[in-house]
mmCIF file of C-alpha atoms in Angstrom:
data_model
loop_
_atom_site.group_PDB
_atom_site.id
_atom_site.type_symbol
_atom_site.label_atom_id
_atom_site.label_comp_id
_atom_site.label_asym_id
_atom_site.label_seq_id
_atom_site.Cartn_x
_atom_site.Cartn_y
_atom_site.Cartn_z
ATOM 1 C CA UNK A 1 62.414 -97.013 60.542
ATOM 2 C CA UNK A 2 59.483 -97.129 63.309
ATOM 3 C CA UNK A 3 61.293 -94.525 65.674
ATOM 4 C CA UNK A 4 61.397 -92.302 62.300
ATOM 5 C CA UNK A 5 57.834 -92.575 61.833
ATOM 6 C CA UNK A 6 57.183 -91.942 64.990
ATOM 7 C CA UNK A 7 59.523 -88.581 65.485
ATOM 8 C CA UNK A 8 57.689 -87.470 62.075
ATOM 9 C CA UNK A 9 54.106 -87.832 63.354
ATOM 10 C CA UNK A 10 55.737 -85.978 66.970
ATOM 11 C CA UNK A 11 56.458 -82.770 64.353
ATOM 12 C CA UNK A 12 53.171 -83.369 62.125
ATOM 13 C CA UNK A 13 51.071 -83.128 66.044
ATOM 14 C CA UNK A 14 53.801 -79.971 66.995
ATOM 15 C CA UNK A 15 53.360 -78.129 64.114
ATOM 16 C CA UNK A 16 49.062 -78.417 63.569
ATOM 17 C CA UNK A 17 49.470 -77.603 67.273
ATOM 18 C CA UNK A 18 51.003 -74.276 66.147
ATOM 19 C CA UNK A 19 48.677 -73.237 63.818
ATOM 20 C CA UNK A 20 45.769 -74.251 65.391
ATOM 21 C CA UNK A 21 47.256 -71.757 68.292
ATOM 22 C CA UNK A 22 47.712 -68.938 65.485
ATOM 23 C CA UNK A 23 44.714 -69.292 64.045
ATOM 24 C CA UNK A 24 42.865 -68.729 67.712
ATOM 25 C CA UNK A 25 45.268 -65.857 68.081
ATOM 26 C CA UNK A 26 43.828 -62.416 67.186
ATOM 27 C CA UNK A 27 46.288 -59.510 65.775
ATOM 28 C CA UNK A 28 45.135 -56.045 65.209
ATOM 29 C CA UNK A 29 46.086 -52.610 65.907
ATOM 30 C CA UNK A 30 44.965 -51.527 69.777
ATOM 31 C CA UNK A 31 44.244 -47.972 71.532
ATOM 32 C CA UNK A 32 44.155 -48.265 75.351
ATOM 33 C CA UNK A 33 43.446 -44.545 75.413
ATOM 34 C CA UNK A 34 42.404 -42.559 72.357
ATOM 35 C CA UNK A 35 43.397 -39.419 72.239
ATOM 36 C CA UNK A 36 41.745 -37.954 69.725
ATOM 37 C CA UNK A 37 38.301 -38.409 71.505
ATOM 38 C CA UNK A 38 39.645 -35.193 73.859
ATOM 39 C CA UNK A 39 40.643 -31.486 73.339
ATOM 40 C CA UNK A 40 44.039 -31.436 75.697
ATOM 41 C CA UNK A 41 45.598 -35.142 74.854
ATOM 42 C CA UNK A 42 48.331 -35.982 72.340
ATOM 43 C CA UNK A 43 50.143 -38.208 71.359
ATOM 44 C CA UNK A 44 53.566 -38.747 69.534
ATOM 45 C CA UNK A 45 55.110 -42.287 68.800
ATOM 46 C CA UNK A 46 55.919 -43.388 71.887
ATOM 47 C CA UNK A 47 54.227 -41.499 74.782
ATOM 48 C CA UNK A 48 51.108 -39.047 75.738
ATOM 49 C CA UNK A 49 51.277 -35.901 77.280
ATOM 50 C CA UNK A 50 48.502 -33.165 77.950
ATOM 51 C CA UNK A 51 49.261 -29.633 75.375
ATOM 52 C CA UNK A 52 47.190 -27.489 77.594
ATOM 53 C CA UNK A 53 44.418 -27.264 79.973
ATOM 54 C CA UNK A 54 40.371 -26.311 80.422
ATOM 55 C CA UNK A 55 39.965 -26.784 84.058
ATOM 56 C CA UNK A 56 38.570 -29.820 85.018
ATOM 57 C CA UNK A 57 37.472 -30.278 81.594
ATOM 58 C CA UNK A 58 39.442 -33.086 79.987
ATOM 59 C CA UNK A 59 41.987 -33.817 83.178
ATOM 60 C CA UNK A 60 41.381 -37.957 82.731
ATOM 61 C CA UNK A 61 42.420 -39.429 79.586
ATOM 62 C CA UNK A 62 39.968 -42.857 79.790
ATOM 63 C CA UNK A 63 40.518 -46.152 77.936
ATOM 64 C CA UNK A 64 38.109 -47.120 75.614
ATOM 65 C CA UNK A 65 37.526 -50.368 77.197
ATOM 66 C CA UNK A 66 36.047 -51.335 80.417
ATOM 67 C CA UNK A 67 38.356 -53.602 82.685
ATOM 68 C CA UNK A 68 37.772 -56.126 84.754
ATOM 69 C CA UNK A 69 41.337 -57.705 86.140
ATOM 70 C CA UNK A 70 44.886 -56.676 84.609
ATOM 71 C CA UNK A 71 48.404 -55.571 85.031
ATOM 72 C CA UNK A 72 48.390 -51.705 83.933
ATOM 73 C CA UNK A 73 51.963 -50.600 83.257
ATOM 74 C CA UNK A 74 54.187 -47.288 82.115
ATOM 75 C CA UNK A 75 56.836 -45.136 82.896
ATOM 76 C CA UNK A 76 56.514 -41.433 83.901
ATOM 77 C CA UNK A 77 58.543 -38.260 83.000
ATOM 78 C CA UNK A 78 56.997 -35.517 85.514
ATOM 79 C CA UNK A 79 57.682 -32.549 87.392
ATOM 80 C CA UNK A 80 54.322 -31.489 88.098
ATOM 81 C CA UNK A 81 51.256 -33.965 89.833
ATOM 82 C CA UNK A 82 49.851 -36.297 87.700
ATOM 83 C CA UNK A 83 47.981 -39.419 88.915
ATOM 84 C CA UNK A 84 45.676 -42.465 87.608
ATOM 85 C CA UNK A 85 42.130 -43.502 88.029
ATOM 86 C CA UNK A 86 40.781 -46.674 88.348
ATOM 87 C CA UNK A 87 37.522 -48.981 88.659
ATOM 88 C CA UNK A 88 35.815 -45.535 86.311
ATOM 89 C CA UNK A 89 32.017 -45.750 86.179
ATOM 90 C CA UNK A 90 31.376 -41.751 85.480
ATOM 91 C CA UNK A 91 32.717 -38.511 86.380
ATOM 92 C CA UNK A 92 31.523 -39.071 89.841
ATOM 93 C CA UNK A 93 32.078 -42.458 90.407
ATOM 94 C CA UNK A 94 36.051 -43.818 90.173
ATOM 95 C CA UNK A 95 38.445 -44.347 92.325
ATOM 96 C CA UNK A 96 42.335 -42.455 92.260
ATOM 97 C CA UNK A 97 45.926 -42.656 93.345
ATOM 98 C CA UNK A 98 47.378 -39.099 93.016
ATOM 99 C CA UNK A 99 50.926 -38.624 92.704
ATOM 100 C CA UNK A 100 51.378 -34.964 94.848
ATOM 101 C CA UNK A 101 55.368 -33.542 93.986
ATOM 102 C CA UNK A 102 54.608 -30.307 95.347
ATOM 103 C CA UNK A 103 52.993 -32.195 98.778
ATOM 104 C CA UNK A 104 55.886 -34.886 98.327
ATOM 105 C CA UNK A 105 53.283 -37.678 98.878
ATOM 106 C CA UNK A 106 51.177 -40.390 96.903
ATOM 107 C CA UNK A 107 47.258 -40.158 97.646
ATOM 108 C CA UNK A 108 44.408 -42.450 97.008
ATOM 109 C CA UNK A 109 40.859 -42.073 97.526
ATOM 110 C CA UNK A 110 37.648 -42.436 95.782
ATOM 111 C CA UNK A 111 35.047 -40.464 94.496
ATOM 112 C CA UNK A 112 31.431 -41.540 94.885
ATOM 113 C CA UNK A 113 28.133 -39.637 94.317
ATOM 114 C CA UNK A 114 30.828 -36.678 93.448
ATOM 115 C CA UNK A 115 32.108 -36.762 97.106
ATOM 116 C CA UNK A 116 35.705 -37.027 97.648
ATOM 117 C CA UNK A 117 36.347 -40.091 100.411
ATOM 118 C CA UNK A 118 38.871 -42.793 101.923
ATOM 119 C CA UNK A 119 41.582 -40.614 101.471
ATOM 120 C CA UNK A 120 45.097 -41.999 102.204
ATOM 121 C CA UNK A 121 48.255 -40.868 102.195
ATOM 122 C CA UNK A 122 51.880 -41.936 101.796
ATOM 123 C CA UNK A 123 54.956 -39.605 102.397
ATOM 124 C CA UNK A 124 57.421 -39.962 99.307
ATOM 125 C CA UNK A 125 59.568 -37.932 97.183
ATOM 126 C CA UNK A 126 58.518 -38.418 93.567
ATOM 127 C CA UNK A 127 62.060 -38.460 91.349
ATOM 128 C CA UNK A 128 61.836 -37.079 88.513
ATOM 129 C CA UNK A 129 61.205 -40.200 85.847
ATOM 130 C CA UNK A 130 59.653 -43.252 87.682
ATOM 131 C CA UNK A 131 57.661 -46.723 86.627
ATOM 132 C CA UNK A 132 54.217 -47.368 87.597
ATOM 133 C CA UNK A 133 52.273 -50.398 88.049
ATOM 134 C CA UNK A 134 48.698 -50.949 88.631
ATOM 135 C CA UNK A 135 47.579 -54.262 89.410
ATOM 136 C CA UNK A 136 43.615 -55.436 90.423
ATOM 137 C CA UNK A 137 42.838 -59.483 90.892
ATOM 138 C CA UNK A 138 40.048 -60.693 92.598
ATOM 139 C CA UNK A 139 38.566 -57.496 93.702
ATOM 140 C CA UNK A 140 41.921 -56.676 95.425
ATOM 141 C CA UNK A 141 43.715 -53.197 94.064
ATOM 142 C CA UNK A 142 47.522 -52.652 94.351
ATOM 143 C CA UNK A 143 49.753 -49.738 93.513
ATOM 144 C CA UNK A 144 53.533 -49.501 92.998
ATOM 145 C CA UNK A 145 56.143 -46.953 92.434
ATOM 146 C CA UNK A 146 59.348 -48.408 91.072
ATOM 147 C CA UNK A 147 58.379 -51.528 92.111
ATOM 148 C CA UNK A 148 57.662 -49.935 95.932
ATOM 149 C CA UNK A 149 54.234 -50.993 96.770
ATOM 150 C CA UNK A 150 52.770 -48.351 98.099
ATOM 151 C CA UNK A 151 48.464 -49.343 98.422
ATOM 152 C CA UNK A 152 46.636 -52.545 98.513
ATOM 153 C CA UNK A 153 42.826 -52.150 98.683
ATOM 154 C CA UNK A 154 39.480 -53.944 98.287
ATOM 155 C CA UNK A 155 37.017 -52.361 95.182
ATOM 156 C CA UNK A 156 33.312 -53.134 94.895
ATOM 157 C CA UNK A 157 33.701 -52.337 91.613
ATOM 158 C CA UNK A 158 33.849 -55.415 89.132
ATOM 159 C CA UNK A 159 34.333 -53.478 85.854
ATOM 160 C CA UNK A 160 35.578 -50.191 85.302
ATOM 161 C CA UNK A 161 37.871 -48.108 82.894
ATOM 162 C CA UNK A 162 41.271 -46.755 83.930
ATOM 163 C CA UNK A 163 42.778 -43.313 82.838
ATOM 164 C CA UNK A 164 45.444 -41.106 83.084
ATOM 165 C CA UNK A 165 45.380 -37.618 85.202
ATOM 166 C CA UNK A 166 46.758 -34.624 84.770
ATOM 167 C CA UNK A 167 45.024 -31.547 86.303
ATOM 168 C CA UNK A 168 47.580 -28.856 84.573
ATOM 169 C CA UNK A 169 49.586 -28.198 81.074
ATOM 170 C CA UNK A 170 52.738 -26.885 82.741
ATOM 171 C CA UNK A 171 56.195 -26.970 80.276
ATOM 172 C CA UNK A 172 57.597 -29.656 80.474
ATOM 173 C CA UNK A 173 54.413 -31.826 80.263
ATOM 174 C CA UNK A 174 53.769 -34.976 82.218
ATOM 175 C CA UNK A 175 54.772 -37.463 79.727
ATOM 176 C CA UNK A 176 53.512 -41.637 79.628
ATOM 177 C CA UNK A 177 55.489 -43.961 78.052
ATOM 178 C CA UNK A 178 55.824 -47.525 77.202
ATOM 179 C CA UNK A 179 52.282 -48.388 78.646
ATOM 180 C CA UNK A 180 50.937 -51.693 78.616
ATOM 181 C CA UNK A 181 48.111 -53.491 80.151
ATOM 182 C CA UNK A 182 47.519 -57.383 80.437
ATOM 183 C CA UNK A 183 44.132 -58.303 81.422
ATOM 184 C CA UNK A 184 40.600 -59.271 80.802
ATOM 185 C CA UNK A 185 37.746 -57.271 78.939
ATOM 186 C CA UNK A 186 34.773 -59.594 80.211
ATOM 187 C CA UNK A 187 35.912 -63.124 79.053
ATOM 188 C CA UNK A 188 38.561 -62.201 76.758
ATOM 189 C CA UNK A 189 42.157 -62.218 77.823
ATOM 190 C CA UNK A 190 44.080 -59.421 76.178
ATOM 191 C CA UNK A 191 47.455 -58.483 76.174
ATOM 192 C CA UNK A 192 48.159 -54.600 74.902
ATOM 193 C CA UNK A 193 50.330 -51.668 73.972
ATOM 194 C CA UNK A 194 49.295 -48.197 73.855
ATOM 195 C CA UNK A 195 51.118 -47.871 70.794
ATOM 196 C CA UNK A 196 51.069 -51.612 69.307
ATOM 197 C CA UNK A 197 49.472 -54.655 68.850
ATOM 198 C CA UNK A 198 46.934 -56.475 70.642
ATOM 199 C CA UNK A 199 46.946 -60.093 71.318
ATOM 200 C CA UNK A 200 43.899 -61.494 71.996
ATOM 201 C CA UNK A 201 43.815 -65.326 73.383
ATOM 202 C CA UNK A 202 40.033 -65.577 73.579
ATOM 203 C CA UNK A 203 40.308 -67.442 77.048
ATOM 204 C CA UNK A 204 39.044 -66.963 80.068
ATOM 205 C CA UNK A 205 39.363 -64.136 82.443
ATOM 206 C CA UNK A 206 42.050 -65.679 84.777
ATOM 207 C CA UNK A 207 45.457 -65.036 83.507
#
C-alpha cells in the first residue's frame, strides 16, 4: 500500500514537473528573416530566393534579431554565388563567407569602415545543392560546407545580425531551405525555423 503511495506522489512530482516546464515554454510564430521588409526577397512555403536585382540595393536579406551565440543552419540549391554575413552592425560593418562557383572557391573577409579586409580563401568546387552551417560560441566563428569545415575565426563582435547574400537574380534563383538557428538573443535561449515555430526557454545564453 506504502510503495503505491509512494509511485503515485513519483507521477503527481513528474507530471507538475511537466507543466511547470510548459508553462515557462513560449510558442509563437517566428521570422528569422522577413521578407517583406525588402524589394528583391520572397518567399514560398519552404524556402527564399531573390526575384530580381537593384545592384547592391537589397543583396543581404538580414534577420530581424540581433545574435549573440547560435547554430545557423540550411540547405542551398545554387548555380550562381551566393554567400552569408555575419556579426552585421551596418552596411559597412559585417563580416562574410562568400560562396564563389564561377572562382570555384569559398571566401571570407570582413568589411569595416566600408573597406573590404582579411580576405581568405579556400579552393572548392561548390555542387550544385549543398548544407550549410554557421556556428559562433565564445567569440569563436566557424563555417562548414556539408559538414567540411572550411573557417574558424575570432570576432570582436559580441552581437550582430546574420543574413543571406545574393548579389544577382539569375534563373534558376539561389534558393534557402529548411533554415534553422539555435541560439541566444541577449539572455534568451531560442530555438527557430524560418518557416515555424519558435521555442523560447527563457534561460540563459549558454546552450
Amino acid at each position: 500500500m506504502k510503495s503505491n503511495i509512494g509511485l503515485g506522489l513519483i507521477v503527481l512530482a513528474v507530471a507538475a514537473g511537466y507543466l511547470y516546464y510548459l508553462g515557462s515554454v513560449k510558442t509563437d510564430r517566428y521570422q528569422l528573416f522577413n521578407v517583406k521588409k525588402t524589394i528583391s526577397w520572397a518567399q514560398s512555403q519552404n524556402s527564399i530566393y531573390r526575384t530580381h536585382a537593384h545592384g547592391t540595393i537589397d543583396n543581404f536579406l538580414l534577420s530581424e534579431d540581433v545574435w549573440r551565440e547560435y547554430v545557423f543552419s540550411m540547405k542551398v540549391v545554387s548555380s550562381q554565388d551566393c554567400g552569408i554575413v555575419y556579426d552585421y552592425l551596418d552596411h559597412q560593418n559585417y563580416y562574410f563567407i562568400y560562396l564563389n562557383v564561377k572562382s570555384k572557391a569559398i571566401v571570407s573577409g570582413q568589411v569595416k569602415d566600408g573597406k573590404t579586409q582579411d580576405l581568405r580563401s579556400v579552393a572548392f568546387v561548390l555542387p550544385s545543392s549543398f548544407s550549410v552551417r554557421a556556428e559562433k560560441h565564445a567569440g569563436v566563428f566557424k563555417f562548414l560546407v556539408n559538414d567540411r569545415p572550411f573557417f574558424e575565426s575570432k570576432t570582436m563582435v559580441p552581437d550582430g545580425k546574420i543574413g543571406l547574400m545574393v548579389n544577382g537574380a539569375d534563373v534558376p534563383p539561389v534558393v534557402f531551405y529548411q533554415i534553422a538557428i539555435k541560439g541566444s538573443l541577449g539572455n534568451r535561449q531560442v530555438i527557430a525555423t524560418q518557416v515555424g515555430v519558435k521555442l523560447d526557454s527563457g534561460m540563459p545564453q549558454a546552450f
